[in-house]
Short mmCIF file of C-alpha atoms in Angstrom, two decimals:
data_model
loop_
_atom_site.label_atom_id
_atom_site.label_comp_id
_atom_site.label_asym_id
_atom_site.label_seq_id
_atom_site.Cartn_x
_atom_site.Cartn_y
_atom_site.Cartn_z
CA UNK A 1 67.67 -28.85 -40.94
CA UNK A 2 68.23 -31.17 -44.07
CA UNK A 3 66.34 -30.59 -47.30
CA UNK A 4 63.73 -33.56 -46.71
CA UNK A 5 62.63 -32.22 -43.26
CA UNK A 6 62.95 -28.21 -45.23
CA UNK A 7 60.26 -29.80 -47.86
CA UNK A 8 58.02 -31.55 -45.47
CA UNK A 9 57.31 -29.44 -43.06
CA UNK A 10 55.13 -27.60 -45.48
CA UNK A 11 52.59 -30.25 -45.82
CA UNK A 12 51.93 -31.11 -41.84
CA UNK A 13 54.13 -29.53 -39.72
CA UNK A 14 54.29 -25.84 -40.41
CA UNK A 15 51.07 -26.08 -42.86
CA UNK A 16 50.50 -22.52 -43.97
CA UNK A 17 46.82 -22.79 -44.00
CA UNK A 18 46.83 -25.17 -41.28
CA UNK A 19 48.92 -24.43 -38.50
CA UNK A 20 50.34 -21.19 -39.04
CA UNK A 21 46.96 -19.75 -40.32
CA UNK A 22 47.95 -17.46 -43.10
CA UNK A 23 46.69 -16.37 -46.34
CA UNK A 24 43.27 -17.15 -45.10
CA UNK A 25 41.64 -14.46 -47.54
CA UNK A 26 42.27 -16.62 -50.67
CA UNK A 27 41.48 -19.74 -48.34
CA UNK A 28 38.30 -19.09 -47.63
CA UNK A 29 37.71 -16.80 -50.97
CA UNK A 30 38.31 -19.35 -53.59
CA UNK A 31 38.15 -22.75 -52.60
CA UNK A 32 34.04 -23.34 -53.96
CA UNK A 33 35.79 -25.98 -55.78
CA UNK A 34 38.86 -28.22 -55.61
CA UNK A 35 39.96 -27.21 -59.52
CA UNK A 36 39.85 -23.61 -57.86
CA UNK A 37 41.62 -24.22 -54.79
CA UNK A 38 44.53 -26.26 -56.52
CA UNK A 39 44.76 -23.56 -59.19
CA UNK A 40 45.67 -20.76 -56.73
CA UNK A 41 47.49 -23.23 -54.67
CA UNK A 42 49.74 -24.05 -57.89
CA UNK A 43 49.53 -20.13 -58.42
CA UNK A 44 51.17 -19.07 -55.31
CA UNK A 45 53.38 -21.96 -55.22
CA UNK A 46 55.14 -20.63 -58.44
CA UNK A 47 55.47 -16.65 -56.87
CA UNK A 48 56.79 -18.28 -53.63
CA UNK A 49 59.50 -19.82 -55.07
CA UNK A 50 60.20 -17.39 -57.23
CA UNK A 51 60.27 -14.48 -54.86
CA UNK A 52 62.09 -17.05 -51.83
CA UNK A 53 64.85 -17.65 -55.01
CA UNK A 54 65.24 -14.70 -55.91
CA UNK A 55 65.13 -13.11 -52.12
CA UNK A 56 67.72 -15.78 -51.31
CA UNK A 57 70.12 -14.19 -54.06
CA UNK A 58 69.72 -10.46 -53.37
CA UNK A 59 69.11 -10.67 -49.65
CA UNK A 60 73.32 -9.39 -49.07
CA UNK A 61 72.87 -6.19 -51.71
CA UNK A 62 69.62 -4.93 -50.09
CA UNK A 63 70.16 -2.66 -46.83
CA UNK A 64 67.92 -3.56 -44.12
CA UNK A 65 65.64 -0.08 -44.26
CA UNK A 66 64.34 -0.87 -47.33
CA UNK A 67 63.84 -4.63 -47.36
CA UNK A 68 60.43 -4.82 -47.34
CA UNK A 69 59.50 -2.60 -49.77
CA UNK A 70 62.05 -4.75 -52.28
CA UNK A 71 60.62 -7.93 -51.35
CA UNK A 72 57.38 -6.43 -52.38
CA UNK A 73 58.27 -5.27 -55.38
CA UNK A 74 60.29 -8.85 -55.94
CA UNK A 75 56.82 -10.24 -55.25
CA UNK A 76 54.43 -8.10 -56.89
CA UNK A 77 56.41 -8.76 -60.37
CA UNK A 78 56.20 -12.68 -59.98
CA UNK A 79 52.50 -11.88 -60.05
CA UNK A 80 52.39 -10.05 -62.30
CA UNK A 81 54.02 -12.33 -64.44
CA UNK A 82 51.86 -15.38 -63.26
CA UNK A 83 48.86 -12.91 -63.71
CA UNK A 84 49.55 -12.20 -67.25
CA UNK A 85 50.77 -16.36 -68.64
CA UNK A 86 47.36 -17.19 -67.04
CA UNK A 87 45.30 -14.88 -68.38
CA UNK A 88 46.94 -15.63 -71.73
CA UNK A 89 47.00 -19.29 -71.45
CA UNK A 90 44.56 -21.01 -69.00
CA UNK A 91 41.85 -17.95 -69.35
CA UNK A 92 39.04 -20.69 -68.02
CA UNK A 93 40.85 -21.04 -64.48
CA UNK A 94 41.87 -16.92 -64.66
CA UNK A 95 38.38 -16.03 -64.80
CA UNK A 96 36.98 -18.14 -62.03
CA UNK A 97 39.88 -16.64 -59.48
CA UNK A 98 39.64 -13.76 -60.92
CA UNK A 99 40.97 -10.92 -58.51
CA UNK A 100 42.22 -13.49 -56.17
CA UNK A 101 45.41 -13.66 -58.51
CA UNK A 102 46.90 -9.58 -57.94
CA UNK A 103 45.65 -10.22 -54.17
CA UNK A 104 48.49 -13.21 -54.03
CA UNK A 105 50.86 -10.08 -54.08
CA UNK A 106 49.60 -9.39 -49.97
CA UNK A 107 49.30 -12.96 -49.06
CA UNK A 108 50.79 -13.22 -46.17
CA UNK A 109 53.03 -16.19 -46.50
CA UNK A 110 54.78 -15.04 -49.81
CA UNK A 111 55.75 -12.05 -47.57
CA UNK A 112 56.43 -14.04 -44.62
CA UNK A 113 58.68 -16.53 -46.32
CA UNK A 114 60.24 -14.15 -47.70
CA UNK A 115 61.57 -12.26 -44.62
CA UNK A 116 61.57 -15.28 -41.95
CA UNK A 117 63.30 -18.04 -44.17
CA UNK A 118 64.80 -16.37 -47.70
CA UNK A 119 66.44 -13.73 -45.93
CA UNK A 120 68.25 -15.38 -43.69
CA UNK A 121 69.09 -19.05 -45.79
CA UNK A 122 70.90 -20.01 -48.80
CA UNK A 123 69.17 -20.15 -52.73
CA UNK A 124 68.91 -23.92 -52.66
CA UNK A 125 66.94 -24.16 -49.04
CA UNK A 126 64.97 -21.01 -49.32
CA UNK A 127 63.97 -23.12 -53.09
CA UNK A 128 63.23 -26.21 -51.05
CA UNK A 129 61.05 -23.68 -48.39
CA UNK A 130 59.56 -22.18 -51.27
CA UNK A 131 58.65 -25.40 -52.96
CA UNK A 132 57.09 -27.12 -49.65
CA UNK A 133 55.28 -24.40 -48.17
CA UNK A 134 53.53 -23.78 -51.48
CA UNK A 135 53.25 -27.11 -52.15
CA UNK A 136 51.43 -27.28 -48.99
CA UNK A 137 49.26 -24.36 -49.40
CA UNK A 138 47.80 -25.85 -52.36
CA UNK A 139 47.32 -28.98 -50.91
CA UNK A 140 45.27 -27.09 -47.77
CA UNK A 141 43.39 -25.02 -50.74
CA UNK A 142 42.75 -28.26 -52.78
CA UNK A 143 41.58 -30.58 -49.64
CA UNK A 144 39.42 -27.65 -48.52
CA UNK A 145 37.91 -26.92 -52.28
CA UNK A 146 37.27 -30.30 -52.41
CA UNK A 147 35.93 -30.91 -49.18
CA UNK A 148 33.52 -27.73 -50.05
CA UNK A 149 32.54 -28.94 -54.00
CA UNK A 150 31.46 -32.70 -52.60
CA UNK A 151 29.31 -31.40 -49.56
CA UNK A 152 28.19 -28.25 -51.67
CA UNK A 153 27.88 -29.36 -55.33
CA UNK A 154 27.99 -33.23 -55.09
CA UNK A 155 30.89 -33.16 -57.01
CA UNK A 156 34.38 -33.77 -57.69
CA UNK A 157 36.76 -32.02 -59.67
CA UNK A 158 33.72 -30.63 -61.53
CA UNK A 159 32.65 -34.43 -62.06
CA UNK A 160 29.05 -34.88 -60.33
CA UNK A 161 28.04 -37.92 -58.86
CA UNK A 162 24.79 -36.91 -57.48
CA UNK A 163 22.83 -35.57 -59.65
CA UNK A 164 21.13 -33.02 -57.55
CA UNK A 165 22.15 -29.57 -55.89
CA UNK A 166 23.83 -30.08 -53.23
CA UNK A 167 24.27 -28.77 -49.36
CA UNK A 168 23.96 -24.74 -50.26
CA UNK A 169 26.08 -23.13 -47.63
CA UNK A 170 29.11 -25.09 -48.12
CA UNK A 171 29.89 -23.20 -51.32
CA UNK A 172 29.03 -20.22 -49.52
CA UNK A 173 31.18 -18.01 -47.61
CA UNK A 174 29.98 -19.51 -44.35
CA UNK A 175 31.02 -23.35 -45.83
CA UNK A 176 34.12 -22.02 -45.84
CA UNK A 177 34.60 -21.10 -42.25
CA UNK A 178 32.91 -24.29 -41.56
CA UNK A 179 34.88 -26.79 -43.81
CA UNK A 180 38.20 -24.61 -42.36
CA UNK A 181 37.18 -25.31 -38.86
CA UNK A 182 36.88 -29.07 -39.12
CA UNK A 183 40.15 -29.45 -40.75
CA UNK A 184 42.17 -27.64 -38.58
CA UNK A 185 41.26 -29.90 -35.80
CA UNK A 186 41.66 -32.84 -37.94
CA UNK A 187 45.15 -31.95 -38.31
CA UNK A 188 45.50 -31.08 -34.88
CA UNK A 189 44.83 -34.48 -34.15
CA UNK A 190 46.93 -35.62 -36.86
CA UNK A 191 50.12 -33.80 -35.71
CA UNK A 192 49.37 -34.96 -31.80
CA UNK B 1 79.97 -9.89 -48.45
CA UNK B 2 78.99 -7.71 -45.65
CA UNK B 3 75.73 -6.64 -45.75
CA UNK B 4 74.82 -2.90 -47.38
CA UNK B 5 74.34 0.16 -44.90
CA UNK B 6 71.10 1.76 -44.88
CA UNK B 7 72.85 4.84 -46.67
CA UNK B 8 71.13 6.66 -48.59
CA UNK B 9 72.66 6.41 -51.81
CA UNK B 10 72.31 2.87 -51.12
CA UNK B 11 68.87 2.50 -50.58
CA UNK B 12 67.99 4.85 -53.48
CA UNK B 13 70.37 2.97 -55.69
CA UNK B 14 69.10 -0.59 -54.20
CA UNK B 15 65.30 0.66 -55.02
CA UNK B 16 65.79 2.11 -58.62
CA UNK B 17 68.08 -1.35 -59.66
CA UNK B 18 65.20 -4.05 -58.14
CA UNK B 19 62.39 -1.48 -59.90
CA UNK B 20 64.29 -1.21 -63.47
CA UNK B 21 65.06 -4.85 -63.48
CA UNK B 22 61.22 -5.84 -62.85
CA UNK B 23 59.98 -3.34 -65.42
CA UNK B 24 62.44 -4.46 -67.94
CA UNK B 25 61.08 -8.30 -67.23
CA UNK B 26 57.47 -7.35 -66.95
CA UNK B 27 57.91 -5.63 -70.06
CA UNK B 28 59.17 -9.04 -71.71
CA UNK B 29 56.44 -11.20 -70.42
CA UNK B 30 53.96 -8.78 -71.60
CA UNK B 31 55.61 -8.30 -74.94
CA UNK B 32 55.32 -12.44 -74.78
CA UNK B 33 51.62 -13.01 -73.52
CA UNK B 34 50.05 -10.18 -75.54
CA UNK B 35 49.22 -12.09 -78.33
CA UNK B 36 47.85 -15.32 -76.49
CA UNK B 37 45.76 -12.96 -73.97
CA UNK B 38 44.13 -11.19 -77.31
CA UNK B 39 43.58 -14.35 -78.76
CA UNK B 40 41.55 -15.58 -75.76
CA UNK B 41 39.26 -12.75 -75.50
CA UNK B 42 38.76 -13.08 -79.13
CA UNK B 43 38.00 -16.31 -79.06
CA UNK B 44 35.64 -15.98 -76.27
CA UNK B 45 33.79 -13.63 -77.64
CA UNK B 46 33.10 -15.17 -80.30
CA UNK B 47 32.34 -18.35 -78.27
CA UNK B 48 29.81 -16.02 -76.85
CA UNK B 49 28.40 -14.64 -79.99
CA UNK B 50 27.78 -17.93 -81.38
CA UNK B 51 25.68 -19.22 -78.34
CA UNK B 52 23.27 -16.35 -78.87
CA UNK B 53 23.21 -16.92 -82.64
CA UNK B 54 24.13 -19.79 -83.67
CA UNK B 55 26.05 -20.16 -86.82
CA UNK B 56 27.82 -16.88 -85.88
CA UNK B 57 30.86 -18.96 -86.26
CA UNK B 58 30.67 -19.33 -90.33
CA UNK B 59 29.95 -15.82 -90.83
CA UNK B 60 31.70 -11.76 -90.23
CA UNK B 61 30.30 -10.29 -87.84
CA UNK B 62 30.06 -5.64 -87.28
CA UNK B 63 30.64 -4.16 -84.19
CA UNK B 64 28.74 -1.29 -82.91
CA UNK B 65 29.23 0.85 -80.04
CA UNK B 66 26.34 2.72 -78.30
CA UNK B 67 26.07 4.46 -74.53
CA UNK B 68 22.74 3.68 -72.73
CA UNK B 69 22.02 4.43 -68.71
CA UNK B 70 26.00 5.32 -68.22
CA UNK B 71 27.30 2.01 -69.73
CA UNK B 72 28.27 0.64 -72.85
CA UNK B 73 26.14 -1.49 -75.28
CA UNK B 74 28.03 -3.67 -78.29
CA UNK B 75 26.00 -4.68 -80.78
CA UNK B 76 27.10 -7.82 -83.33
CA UNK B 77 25.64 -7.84 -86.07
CA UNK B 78 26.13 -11.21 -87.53
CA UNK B 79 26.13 -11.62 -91.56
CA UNK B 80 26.48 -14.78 -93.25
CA UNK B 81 26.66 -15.26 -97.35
CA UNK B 82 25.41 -11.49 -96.94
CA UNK B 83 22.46 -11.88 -95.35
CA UNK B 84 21.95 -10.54 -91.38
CA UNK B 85 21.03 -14.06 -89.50
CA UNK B 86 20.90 -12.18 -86.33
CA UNK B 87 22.51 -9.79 -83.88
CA UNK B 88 24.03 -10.60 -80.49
CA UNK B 89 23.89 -7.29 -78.39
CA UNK B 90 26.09 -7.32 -75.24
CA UNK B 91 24.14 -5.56 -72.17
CA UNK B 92 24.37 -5.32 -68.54
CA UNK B 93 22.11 -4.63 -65.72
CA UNK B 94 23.49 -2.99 -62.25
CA UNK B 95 20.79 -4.52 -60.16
CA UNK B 96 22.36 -7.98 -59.82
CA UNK B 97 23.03 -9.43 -56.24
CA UNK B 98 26.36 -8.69 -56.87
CA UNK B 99 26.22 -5.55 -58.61
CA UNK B 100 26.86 -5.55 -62.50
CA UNK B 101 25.79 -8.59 -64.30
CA UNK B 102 27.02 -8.31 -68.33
CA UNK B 103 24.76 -10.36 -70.35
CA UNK B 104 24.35 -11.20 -73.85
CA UNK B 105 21.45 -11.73 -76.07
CA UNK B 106 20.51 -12.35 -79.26
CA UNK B 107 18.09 -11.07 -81.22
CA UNK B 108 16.65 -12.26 -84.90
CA UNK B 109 15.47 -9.17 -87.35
CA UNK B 110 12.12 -8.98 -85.64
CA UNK B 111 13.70 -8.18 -82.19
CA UNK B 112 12.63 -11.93 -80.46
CA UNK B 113 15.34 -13.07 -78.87
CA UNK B 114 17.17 -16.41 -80.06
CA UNK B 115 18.94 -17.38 -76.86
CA UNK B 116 20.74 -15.15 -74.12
CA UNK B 117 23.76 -16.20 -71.86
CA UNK B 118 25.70 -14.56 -68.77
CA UNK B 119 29.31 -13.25 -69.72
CA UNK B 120 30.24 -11.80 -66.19
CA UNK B 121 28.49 -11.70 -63.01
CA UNK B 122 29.23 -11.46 -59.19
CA UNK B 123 25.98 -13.66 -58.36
CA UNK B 124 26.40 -16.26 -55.52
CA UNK B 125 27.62 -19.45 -56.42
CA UNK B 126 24.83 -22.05 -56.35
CA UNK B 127 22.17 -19.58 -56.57
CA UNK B 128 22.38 -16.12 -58.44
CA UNK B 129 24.80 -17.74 -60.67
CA UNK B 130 22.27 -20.32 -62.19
CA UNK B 131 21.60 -17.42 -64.97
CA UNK B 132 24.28 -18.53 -66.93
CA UNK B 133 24.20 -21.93 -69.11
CA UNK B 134 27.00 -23.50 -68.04
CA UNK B 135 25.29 -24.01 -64.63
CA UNK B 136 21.92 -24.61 -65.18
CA UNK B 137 19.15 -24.46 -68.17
CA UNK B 138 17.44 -21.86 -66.51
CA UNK B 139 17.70 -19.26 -69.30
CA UNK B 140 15.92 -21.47 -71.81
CA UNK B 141 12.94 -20.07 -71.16
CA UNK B 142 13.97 -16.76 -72.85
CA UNK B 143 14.31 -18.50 -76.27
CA UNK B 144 11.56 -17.08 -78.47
CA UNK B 145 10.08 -14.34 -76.11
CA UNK B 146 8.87 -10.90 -77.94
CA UNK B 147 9.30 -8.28 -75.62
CA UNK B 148 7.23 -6.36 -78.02
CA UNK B 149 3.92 -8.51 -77.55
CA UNK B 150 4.15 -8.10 -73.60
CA UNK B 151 2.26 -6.17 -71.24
CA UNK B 152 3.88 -2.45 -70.94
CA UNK B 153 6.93 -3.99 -73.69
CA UNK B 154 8.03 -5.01 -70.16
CA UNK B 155 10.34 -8.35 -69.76
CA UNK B 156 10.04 -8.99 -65.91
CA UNK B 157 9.34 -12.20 -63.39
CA UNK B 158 6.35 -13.81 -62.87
CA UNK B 159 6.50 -11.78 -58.89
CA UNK B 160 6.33 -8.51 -61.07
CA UNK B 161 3.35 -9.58 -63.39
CA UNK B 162 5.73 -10.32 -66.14
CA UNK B 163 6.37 -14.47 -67.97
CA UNK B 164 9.45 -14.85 -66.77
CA UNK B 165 10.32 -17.70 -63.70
CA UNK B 166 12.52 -16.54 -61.26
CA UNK B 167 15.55 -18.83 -59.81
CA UNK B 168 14.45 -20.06 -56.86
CA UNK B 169 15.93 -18.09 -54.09
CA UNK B 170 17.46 -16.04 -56.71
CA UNK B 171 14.94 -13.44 -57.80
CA UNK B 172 16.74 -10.47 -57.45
CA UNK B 173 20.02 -12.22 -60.23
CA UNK B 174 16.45 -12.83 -62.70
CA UNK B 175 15.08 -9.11 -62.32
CA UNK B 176 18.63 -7.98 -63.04
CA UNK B 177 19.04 -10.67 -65.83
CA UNK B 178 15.80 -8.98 -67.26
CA UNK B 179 16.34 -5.75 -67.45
CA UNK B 180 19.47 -6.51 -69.30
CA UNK B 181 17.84 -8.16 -71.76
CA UNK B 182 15.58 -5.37 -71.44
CA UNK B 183 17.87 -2.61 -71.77
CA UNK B 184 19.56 -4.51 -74.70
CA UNK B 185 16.48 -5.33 -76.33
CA UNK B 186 15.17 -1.03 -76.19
CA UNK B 187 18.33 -0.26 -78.04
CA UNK B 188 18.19 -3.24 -80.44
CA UNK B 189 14.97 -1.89 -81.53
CA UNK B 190 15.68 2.06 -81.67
CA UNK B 191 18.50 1.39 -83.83
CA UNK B 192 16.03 -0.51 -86.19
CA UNK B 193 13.68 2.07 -86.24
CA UNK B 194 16.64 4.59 -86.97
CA UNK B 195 17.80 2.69 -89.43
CA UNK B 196 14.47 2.02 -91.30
CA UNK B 197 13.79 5.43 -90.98
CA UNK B 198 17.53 6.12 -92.70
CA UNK B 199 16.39 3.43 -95.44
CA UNK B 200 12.75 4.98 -96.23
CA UNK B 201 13.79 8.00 -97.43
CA UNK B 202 15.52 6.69 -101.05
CA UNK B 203 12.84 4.03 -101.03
CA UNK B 204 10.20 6.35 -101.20
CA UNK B 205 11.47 8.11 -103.67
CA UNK B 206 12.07 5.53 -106.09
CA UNK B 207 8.50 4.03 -105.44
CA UNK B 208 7.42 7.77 -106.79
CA UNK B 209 9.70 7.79 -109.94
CA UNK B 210 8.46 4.37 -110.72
CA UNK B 211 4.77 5.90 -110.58
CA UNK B 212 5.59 7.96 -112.90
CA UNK B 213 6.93 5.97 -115.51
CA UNK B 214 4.35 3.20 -115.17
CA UNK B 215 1.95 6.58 -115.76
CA UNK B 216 3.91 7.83 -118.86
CA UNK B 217 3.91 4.08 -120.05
CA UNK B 218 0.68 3.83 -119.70
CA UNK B 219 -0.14 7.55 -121.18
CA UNK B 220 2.18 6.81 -124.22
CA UNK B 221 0.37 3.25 -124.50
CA UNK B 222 -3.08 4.76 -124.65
CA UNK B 223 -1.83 7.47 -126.96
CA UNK B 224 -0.56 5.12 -129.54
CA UNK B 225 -3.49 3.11 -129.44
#
């Protein structure tokens, strides 16, 4: 598989949210707005690289009985450590994901990357892996949050073009399911 | 390199190297983001203070601690040039939608509020979470109100016989946003009371000796005339 492909694949292909259907709890949890959604898309983007890197290099050293508990722990200090430099630095975006954040640590694809791809590939692809399938989770969490802020708030990026509130349940929890639902079968279509 | 057997002395030795090396870097980004993260919450309280009393931002402001209805009240008392322009008390209310709602009001020497704001809430968005400013002007209406000149001292909704007009669709976030206010405003007051009470006692006194002297004055007065 060359690198291009390894990057795409992310976005349309293999989209985490998408297609493979993980990580839905932050999906559907945070994504009221697009700032949100592209926030904890950016968010997990940096612990999946981090923990498919670092995976990548220790994968030989670990034995195979107690590889999941040290890709946890692998995992659960990148968020920590993404925790922390946002609370310190962007504490506007911390507070509206709030506990979403130490709940990247069970996402699903961080985990799965980890052990389907970064396990079993070099540093530089399981990078590339890393970099696309985050990439394209916060591109699903971003076209959903903003899909759910226009229809919900009448606004964009938290600029509001109708000056009015807006359709209720889309920044509900139900929106979510709803907005979810209509954009996996648009990209069903897409990828037929 | 052939891959490790699951000895073990390999595992244990695999666990306790990947645990020490996190700690040690967790360690370092804490040591790093400890001063930024404290910065931030200062600086948002004070952001909050100075909604609920404006001007908050020129002046020092004294912390006080107090334990009401198994939570914690702060109480900022804000002093500028040496004079008390107000006090912001931080309060909370565990009837919101969500659960606990944290709110903070201000509240002038006379105990009517100045203006009130939402720090942290689990309201739904869109509806419950219209109590705080940044979302909608809804807790103007508080600006002014004297608890102490409504029926019962009560601050409720218009539903409950009280002044206050609930969010629409939202009237359980107002009750809660009420009684914090509410709660807030009860201690505000009982430390005022405790306080003049503390104050009274020299004052008195001093009224008294002053008595007296104006007396003797007046005694010696009449005597040399």
């Amino acid at each position: 598989m060359n690198n291009l492909k390894n990057f795409t694949k992310g976005f349309i292909k293999e989209n985490p949210v998408f297609i493979l259907l993980l990580g839905l709890c932050p999906t559907l949890g945070v994504t009221t707005s697009a700032i949100n959604g592209l926030g904890m898309g950016l968010a997990t983007t940096f612990v999946l690289v981090g923990s498919n890197v670092v995976v990548a290099l220790v994968k030989k050293l670990i034995p195979d009985k107690v590889r999941i508990p040290s890709f946890i722990v692998i995992i659960a200090s990148f968020v920590t450590i993404i925790d922390l430099v946002m609370a310190g630095y962007v504490p506007a975006l911390y507070e509206s994901l709030g506990l979403f954040i130490p709940l990247i640590v069970v996402n699903c694809i961080v985990l799965g990357r980890a052990e389907a791809f970064a396990s079993k590939n070099t540093v530089f692809s399981s990078l590339i892996d890393g970099l696309g399938m985050g990439l394209g989770f916060a591109f699903a969490l971003t076209l959903l949050g903003a899909v759910r802020e226009i229809l919900g708030s009448y606004s964009i990026f938290g600029y509001k073009f109708i000056n009015t509130d807006g359709i209720l349940v889309f920044v509900l929890a139900p929106g979510a399911f709803f907005g979810l639902a209509y954009l996996i079968a648009l990209m069903k279509k897409i990828n037929k | 390199m052939a891959k490790k057997e699951s000895t073990f002395f390999n595992m244990t030795l695999t666990l306790f190297v990947i645990t020490a090396v996190a700690a040690v870097a967790l360690g370092y980004v804490y040591n790093i983001t400890k001063d930024p993260i404290q910065k931030a919450k200062d600086e948002k309280l004070k952001t909050a203070i100075n909604i609920v009393v404006p001007g908050a931002d020129k002046g020092t402001i004294e912390e006080s601690k107090l334990s009401v209805d198994g939570g914690e009240l702060v109480m900022y008392k804000v002093i500028v040039d040496g004079n008390c322009i107000g006090t912001a008390v931080k309060t909370f209310s565990n009837n919101g939608f969500g659960g606990l709602i944290t709110v903070m009001v201000g509240f002038d020497s006379e105990g009517k509020i100045i203006d009130s704001n939402v720090l942290e809430h689990k309201e739904t968005p869109g509806l419950g979470d219209k109590t705080s400013k940044s979302v909608a002007p809804w807790n103007e209406q508080f600006k002014g109100l004297d608890i102490s000149q409504m029926k019962d001292q009560m601050l409720k909704v218009t539903k409950d016989g009280g002044v206050v007009n609930a969010i629409t669709a939202a009237t359980i976030s107002s009750r809660a946003y009420c009684d914090a206010i509410q709660r807030g405003w009860k201690a505000y007051m009982d430390n005022i009371s405790k306080a003049v009470a503390e104050d009274k006692q020299p004052d008195t006194d001093e009224t008294v000796n002053e008595t007296e002297t104006d007396v003797e004055q007046i005694m010696e007065e009449t005597n040399n005339e």
